[in-house]
Short mmCIF file of C-alpha atoms in Angstrom, two decimals:
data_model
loop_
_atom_site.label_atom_id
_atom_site.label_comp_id
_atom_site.label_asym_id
_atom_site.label_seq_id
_atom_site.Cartn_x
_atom_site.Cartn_y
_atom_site.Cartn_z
CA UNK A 1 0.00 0.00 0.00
CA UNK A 2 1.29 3.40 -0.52
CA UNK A 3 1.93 4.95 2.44
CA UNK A 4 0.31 8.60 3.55
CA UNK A 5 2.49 11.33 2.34
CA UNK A 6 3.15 15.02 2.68
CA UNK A 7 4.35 16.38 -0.03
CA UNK A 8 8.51 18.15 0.57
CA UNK A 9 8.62 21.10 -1.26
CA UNK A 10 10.67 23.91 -0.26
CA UNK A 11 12.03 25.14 3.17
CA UNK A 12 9.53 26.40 5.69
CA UNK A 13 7.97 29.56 5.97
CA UNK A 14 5.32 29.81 7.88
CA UNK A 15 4.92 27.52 11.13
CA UNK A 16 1.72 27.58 13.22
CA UNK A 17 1.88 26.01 16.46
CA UNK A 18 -0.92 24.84 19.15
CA UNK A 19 -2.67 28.04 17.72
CA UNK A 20 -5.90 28.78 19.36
CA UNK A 21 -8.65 31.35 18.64
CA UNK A 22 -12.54 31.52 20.45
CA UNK A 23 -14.90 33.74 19.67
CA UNK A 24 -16.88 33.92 23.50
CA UNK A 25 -17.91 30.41 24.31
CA UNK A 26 -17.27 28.96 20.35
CA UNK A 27 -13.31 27.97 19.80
CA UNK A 28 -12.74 29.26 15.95
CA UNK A 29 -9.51 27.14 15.62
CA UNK A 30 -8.59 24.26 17.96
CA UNK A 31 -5.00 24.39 19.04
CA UNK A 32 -3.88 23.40 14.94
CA UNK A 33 0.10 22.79 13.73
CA UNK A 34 0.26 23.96 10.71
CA UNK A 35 3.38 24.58 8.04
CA UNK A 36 3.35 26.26 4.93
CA UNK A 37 6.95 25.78 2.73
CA UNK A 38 8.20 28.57 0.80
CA UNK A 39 6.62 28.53 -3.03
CA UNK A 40 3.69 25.92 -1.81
CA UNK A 41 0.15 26.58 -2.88
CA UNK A 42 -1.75 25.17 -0.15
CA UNK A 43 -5.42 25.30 0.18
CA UNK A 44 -7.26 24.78 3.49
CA UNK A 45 -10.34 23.14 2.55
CA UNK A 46 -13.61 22.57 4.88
CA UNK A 47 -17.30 23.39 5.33
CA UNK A 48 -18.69 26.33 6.44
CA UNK A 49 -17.64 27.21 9.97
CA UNK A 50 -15.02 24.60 10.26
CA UNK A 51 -12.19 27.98 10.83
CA UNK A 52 -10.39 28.00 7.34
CA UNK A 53 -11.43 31.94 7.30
CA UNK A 54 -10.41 32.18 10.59
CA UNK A 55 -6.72 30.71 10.20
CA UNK A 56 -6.27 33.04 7.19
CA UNK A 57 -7.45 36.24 9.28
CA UNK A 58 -5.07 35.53 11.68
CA UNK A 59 -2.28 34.88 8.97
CA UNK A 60 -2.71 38.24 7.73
CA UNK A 61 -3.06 39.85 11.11
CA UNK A 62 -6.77 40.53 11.03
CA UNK A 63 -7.49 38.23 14.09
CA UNK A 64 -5.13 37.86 17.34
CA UNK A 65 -4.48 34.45 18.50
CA UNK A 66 -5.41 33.28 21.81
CA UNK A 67 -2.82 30.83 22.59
CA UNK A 68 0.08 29.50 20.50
CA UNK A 69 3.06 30.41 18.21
CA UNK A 70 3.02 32.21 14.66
CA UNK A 71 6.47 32.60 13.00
CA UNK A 72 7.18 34.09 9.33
CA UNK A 73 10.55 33.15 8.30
CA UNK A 74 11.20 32.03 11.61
CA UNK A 75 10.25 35.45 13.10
CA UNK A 76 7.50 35.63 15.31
CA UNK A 77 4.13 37.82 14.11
CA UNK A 78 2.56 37.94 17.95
CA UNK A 79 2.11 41.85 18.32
CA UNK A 80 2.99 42.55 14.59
CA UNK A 81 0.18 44.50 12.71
CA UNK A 82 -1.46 43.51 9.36
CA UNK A 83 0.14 46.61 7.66
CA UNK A 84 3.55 45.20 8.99
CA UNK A 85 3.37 41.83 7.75
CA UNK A 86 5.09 40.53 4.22
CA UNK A 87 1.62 39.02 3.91
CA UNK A 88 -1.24 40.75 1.41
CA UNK A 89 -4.77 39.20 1.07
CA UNK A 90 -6.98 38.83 -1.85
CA UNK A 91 -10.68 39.09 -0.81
CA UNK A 92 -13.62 37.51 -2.16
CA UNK A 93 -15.11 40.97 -3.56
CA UNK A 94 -11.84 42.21 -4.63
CA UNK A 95 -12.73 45.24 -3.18
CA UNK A 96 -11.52 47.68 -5.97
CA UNK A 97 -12.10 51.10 -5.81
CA UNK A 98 -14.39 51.85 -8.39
CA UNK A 99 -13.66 55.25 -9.19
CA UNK A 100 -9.61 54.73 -9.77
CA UNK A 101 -8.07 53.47 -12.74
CA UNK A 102 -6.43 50.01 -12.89
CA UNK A 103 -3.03 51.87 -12.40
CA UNK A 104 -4.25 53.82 -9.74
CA UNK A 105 -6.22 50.59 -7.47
CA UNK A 106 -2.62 48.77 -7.84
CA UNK A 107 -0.44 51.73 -7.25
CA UNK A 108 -3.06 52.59 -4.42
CA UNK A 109 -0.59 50.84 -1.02
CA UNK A 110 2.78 52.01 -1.97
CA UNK A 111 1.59 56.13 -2.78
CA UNK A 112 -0.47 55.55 1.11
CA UNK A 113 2.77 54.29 2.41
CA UNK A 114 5.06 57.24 0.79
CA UNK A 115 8.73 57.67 0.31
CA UNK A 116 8.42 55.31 -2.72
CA UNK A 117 10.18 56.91 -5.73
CA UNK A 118 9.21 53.83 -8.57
CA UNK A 119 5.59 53.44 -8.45
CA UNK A 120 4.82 53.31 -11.61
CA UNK A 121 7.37 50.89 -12.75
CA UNK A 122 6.52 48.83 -9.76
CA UNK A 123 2.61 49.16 -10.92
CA UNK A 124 3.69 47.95 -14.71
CA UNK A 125 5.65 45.15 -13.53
CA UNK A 126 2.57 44.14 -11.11
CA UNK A 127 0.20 44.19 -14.16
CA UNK A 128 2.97 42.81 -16.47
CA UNK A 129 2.95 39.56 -14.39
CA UNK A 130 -1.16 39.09 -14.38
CA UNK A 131 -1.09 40.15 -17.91
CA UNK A 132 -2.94 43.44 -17.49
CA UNK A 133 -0.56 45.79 -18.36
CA UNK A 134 -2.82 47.35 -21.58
CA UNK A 135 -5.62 47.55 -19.05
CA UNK A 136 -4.05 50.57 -16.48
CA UNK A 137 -6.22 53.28 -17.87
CA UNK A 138 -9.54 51.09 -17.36
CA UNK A 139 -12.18 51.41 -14.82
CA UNK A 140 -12.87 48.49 -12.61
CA UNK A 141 -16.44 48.50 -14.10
CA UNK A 142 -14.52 48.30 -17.49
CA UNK A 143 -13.47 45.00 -16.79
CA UNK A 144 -14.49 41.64 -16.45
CA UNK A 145 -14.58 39.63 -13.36
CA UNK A 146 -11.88 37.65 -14.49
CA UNK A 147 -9.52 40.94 -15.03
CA UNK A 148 -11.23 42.40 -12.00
CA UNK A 149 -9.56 39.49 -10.16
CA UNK A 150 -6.08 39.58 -11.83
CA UNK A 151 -6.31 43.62 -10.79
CA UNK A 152 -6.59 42.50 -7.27
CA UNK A 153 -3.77 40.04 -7.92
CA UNK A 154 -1.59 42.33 -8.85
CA UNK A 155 -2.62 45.70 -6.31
CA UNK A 156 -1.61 42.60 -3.69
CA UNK A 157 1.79 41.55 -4.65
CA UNK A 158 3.06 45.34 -5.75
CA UNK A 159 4.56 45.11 -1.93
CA UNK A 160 6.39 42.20 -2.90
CA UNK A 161 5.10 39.86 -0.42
CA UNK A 162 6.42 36.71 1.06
CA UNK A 163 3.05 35.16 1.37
CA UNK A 164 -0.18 35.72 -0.26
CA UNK A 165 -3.76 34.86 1.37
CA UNK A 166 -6.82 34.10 -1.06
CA UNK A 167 -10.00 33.78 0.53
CA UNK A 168 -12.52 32.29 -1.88
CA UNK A 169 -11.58 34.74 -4.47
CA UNK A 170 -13.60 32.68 -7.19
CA UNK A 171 -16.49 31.82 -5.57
CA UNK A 172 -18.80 34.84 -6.69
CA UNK A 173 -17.83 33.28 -10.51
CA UNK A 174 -19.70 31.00 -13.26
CA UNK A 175 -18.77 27.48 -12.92
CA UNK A 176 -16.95 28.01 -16.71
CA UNK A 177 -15.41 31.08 -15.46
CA UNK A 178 -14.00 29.37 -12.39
CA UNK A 179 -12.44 26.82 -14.42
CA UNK A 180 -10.32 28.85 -16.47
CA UNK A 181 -9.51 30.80 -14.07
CA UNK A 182 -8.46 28.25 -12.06
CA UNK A 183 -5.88 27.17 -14.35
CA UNK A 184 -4.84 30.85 -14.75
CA UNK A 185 -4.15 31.44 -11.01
CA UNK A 186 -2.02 28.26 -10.52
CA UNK A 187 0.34 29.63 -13.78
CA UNK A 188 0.65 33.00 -11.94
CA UNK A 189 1.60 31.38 -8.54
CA UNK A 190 4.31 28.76 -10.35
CA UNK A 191 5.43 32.31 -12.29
CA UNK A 192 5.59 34.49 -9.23
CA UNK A 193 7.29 31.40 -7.44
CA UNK A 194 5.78 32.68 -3.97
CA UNK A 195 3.55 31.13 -1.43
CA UNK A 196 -0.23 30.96 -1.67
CA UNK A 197 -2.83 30.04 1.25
CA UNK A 198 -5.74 29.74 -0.12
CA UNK A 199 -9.63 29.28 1.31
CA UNK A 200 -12.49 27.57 -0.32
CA UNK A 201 -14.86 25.13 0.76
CA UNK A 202 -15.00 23.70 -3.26
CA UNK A 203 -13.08 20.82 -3.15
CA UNK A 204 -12.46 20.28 -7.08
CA UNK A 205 -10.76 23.94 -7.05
CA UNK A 206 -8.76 22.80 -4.23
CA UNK A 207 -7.60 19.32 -6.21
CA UNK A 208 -6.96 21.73 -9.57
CA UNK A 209 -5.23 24.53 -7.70
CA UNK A 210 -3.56 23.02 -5.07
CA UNK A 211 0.06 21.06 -3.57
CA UNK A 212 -1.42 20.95 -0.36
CA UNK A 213 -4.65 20.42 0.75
CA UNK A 214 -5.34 20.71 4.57
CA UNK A 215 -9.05 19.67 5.14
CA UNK A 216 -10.22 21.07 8.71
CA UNK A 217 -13.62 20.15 10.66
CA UNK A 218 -14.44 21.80 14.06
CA UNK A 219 -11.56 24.08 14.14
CA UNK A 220 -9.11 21.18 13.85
CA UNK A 221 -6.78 19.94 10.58
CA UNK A 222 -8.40 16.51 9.74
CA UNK A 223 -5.44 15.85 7.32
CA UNK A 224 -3.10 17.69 5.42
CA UNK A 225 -1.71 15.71 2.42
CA UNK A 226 -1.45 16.07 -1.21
CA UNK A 227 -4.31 16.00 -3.01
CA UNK A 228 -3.90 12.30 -4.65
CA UNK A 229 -3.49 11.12 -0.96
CA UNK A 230 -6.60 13.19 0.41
CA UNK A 231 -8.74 11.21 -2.11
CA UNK A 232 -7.79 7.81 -2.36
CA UNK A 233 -6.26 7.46 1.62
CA UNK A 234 -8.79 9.86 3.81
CA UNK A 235 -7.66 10.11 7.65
CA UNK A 236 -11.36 9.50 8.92
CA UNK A 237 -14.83 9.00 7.64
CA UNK A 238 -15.49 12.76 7.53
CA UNK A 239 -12.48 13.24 4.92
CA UNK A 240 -13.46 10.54 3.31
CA UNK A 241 -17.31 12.30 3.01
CA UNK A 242 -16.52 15.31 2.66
CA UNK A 243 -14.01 14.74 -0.48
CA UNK A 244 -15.55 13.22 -3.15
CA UNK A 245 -19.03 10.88 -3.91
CA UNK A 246 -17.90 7.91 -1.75
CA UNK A 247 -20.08 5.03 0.20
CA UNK A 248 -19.06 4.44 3.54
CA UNK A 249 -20.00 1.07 5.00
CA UNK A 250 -19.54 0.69 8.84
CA UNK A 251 -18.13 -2.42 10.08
CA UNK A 252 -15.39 -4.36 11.91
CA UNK A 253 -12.34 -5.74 11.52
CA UNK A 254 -11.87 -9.29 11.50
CA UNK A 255 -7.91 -9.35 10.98
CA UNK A 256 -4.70 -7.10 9.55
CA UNK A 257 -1.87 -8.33 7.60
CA UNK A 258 0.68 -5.61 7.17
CA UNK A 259 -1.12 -2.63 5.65
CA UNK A 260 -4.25 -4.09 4.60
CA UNK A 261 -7.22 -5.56 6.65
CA UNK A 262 -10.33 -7.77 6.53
CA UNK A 263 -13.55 -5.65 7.40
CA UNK A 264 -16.64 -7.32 7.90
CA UNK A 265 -19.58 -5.04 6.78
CA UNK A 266 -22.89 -5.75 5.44
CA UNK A 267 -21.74 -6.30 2.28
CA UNK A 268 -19.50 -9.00 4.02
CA UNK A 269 -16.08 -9.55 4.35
CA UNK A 270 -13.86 -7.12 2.05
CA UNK A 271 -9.99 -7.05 2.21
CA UNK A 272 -8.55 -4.00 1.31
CA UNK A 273 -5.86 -1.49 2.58
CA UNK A 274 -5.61 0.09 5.83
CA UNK A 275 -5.11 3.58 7.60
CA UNK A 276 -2.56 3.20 10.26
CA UNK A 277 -3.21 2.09 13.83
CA UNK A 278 -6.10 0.22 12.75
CA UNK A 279 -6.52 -3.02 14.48
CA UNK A 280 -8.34 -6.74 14.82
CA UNK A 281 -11.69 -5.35 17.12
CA UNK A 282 -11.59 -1.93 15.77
CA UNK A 283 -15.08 -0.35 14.01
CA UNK A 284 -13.74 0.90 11.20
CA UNK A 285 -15.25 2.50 7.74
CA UNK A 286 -15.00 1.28 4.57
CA UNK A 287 -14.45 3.79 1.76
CA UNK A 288 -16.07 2.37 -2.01
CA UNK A 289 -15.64 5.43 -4.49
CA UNK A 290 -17.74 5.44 -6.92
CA UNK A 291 -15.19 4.59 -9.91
CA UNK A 292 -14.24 1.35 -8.43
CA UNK A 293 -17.91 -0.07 -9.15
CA UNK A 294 -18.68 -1.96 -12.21
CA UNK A 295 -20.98 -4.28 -13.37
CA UNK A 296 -17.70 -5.80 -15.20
CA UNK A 297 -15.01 -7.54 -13.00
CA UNK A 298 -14.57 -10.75 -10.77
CA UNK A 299 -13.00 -11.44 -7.63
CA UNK A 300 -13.81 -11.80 -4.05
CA UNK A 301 -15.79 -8.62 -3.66
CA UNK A 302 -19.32 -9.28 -5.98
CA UNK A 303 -22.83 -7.68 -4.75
CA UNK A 304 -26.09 -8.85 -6.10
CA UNK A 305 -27.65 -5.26 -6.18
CA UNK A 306 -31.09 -4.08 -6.99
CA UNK A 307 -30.97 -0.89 -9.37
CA UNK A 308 -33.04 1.93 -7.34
CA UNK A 309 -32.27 4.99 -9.48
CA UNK A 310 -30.44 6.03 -12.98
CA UNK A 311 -29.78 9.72 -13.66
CA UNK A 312 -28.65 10.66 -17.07
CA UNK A 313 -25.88 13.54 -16.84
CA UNK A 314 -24.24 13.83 -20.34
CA UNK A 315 -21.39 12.04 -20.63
CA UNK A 316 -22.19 9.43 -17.90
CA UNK A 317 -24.76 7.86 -16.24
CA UNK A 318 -25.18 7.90 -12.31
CA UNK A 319 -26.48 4.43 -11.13
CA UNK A 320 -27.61 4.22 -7.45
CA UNK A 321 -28.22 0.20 -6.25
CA UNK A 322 -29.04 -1.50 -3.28
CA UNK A 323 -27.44 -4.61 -1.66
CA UNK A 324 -28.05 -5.36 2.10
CA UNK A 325 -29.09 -2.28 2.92
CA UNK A 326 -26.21 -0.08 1.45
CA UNK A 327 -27.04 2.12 -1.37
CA UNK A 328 -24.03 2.08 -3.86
CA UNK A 329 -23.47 4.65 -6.78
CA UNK A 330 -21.04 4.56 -9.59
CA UNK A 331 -21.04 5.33 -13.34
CA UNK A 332 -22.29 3.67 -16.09
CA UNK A 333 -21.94 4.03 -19.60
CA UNK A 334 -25.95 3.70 -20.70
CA UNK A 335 -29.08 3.76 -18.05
CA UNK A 336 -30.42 0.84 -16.18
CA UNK A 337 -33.77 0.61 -15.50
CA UNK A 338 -35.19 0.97 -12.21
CA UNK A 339 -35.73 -2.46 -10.54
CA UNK A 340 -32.98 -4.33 -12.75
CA UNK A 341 -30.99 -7.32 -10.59
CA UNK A 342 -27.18 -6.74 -11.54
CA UNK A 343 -23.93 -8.01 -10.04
CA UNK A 344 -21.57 -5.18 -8.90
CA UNK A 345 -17.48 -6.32 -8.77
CA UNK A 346 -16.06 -3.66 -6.31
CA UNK A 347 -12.35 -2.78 -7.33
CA UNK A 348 -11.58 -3.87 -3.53
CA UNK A 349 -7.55 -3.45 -4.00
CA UNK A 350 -8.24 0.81 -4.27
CA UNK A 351 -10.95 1.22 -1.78
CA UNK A 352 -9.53 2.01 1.58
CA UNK A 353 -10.53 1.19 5.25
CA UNK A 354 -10.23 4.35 7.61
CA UNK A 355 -11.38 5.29 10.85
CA UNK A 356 -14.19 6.59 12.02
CA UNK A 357 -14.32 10.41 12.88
CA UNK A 358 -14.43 11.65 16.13
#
């Protein structure tokens, strides 16, 4: 089995430790570790309320922590205001001023700050790396929301930041629109080679975008992996249902071997791999994606299912079937009708046996 892995990128520069924030009686961010290597793109990932926006505020210097240790290059940020920071923030809205010019929103920090003698260089080479450098005269209603973003992009690293925050700066976007900007957004990070922390509770932009994703739930880091790892090895059953369409069959295991395991579920007994620390006695989860169904395959792991429902969507078809109780989706290439007996071989070798969340 292929073990758990963090992805080693670059030296460190950012280390959160034992960090704690509470807002009255409700604790925003649970005592979290967290690292963030120079030149990583890492995304923290969660549902609403699970303190992604709250980690980033207190990145940037927005929110104080209660307890714990925040270091930037190895210097400490405790008492060190936002304006202070090498850390800039790109907002959901944007928040342009509408009645500047491109050049002026972007040159807008360094002529508040003073004493700078190059802005408008600095502004060109800040548009020159978003590719907006033929938009500087422009209005921000002149744009679209796509430049409008870039803009913001660029007003943000004019200071030359070591880190840049992102929170959910796509999410106001068309689905189409959010794709391609995506894709635009990782080229400018890998071109401006610095570090990106980015927020978003979408977890195909955080796959697309990201080299770490850090998936939190009640304040607290669930798992922080690359996003290969995230998906086919989840830490618990709430990473496991919170990333991706998955089944999750409770059971218990009979016996481990190494790094897989025997679970016995009500689908029976399945061998598959294993998260570590899992033993013989445990209750235990077993995770069936939906792409390791089909109603072609042999082996061990074979359902008689009843077909419950088929929804067409393009350029698949969802099947949803029903074996001792369980309700099991995966694609299909052409419908099945409702009520059809099939036999479902479950790819048992990929699926993964994980804890169950706390």
């Amino acid at each position: 089995m292929e073990k758990r892995r963090e992805p080693a990128l670059s030296p460190l520069l950012l280390a959160m430790r034992s960090v704690v924030k509470t807002f009255g009686r409700s604790t925003a961010v649970d005592g979290i570790d967290l690292d963030v290597p120079e030149r990583a793109f890492l995304t923290l990932l969660g549902p609403s309320g699970c303190g992604k926006t709250t980690v980033l505020r207190m990145i940037a210097g927005f929110e104080t922590p209660d307890a714990g240790d925040m270091r930037l290059d190895n210097t400490p940020l405790a008492g060190v205001p936002p304006e202070r920071r090498p850390v800039n923030t790109v907002f959901q809205s944007y928040a342009l001023f509408p009645h500047l010019t491109v050049n002026d929103n972007v040159a807008f920090s360094l002529k508040l700050r003073g004493g700078v003698s190059d802005v408008a260089a600095r502004v060109r080479r800040a548009l020159d790396a978003v590719h907006m450098a033929d938009f500087g005269d422009r209005y921000p209603h002149q744009l679209s929301g796509g430049q409008q973003q870039r803009v913001a992009v660029a007003r943000s690293i004019i200071a030359e930041p070591r880190l840049l925050l992102l929170d959910e700066p796509l999410s106001a976007l068309d689905r189409k629109m959010r794709g391609h900007l995506q894709i635009e957004l990782k080229a400018l990070q890998r071109r401006l080679g610095i570090a990106f922390v980015y927020v978003t509770h979408d977890q195909e932009e955080a796959f697309a975008l990201s080299d770490i994703v850090v998936v939190m739930n009640r304040g607290r880091i669930a798992q922080k992996a690359d996003p290969q790892t995230i998906y086919s090895r989840p830490a618990d059953s709430f990473v496991a249902d919170f990333i991706g369409n998955s089944t999750l069959v409770e059971g218990r295991i009979r016996e481990r071997r190494g790094d897989t395991a025997t679970i016995d579920t009500p689908l029976g007994n399945v061998t598959a791999p294993v998260a570590d620390g899992l033993a013989a006695g445990d209750a235990a989860m077993l995770v069936i994606r939906p792409e390791l169904l089909s109603t072609r395959g042999e082996g061990a792991a074979t359902f008689a299912s009843t077909v419950s429902n088929s929804v067409f969507q393009g350029e698949r078809t969802v099947i949803q079937a029903e074996t001792a109780g369980v309700s099991l989706r995966f694609a299909a290439e052409a419908p099945c009708p409702v009520g059809a007996s099939i036999s479902l071989w479950l790819d048992a070798d990929r699926s993964f046996i994980t804890r169950i969340a706390a």
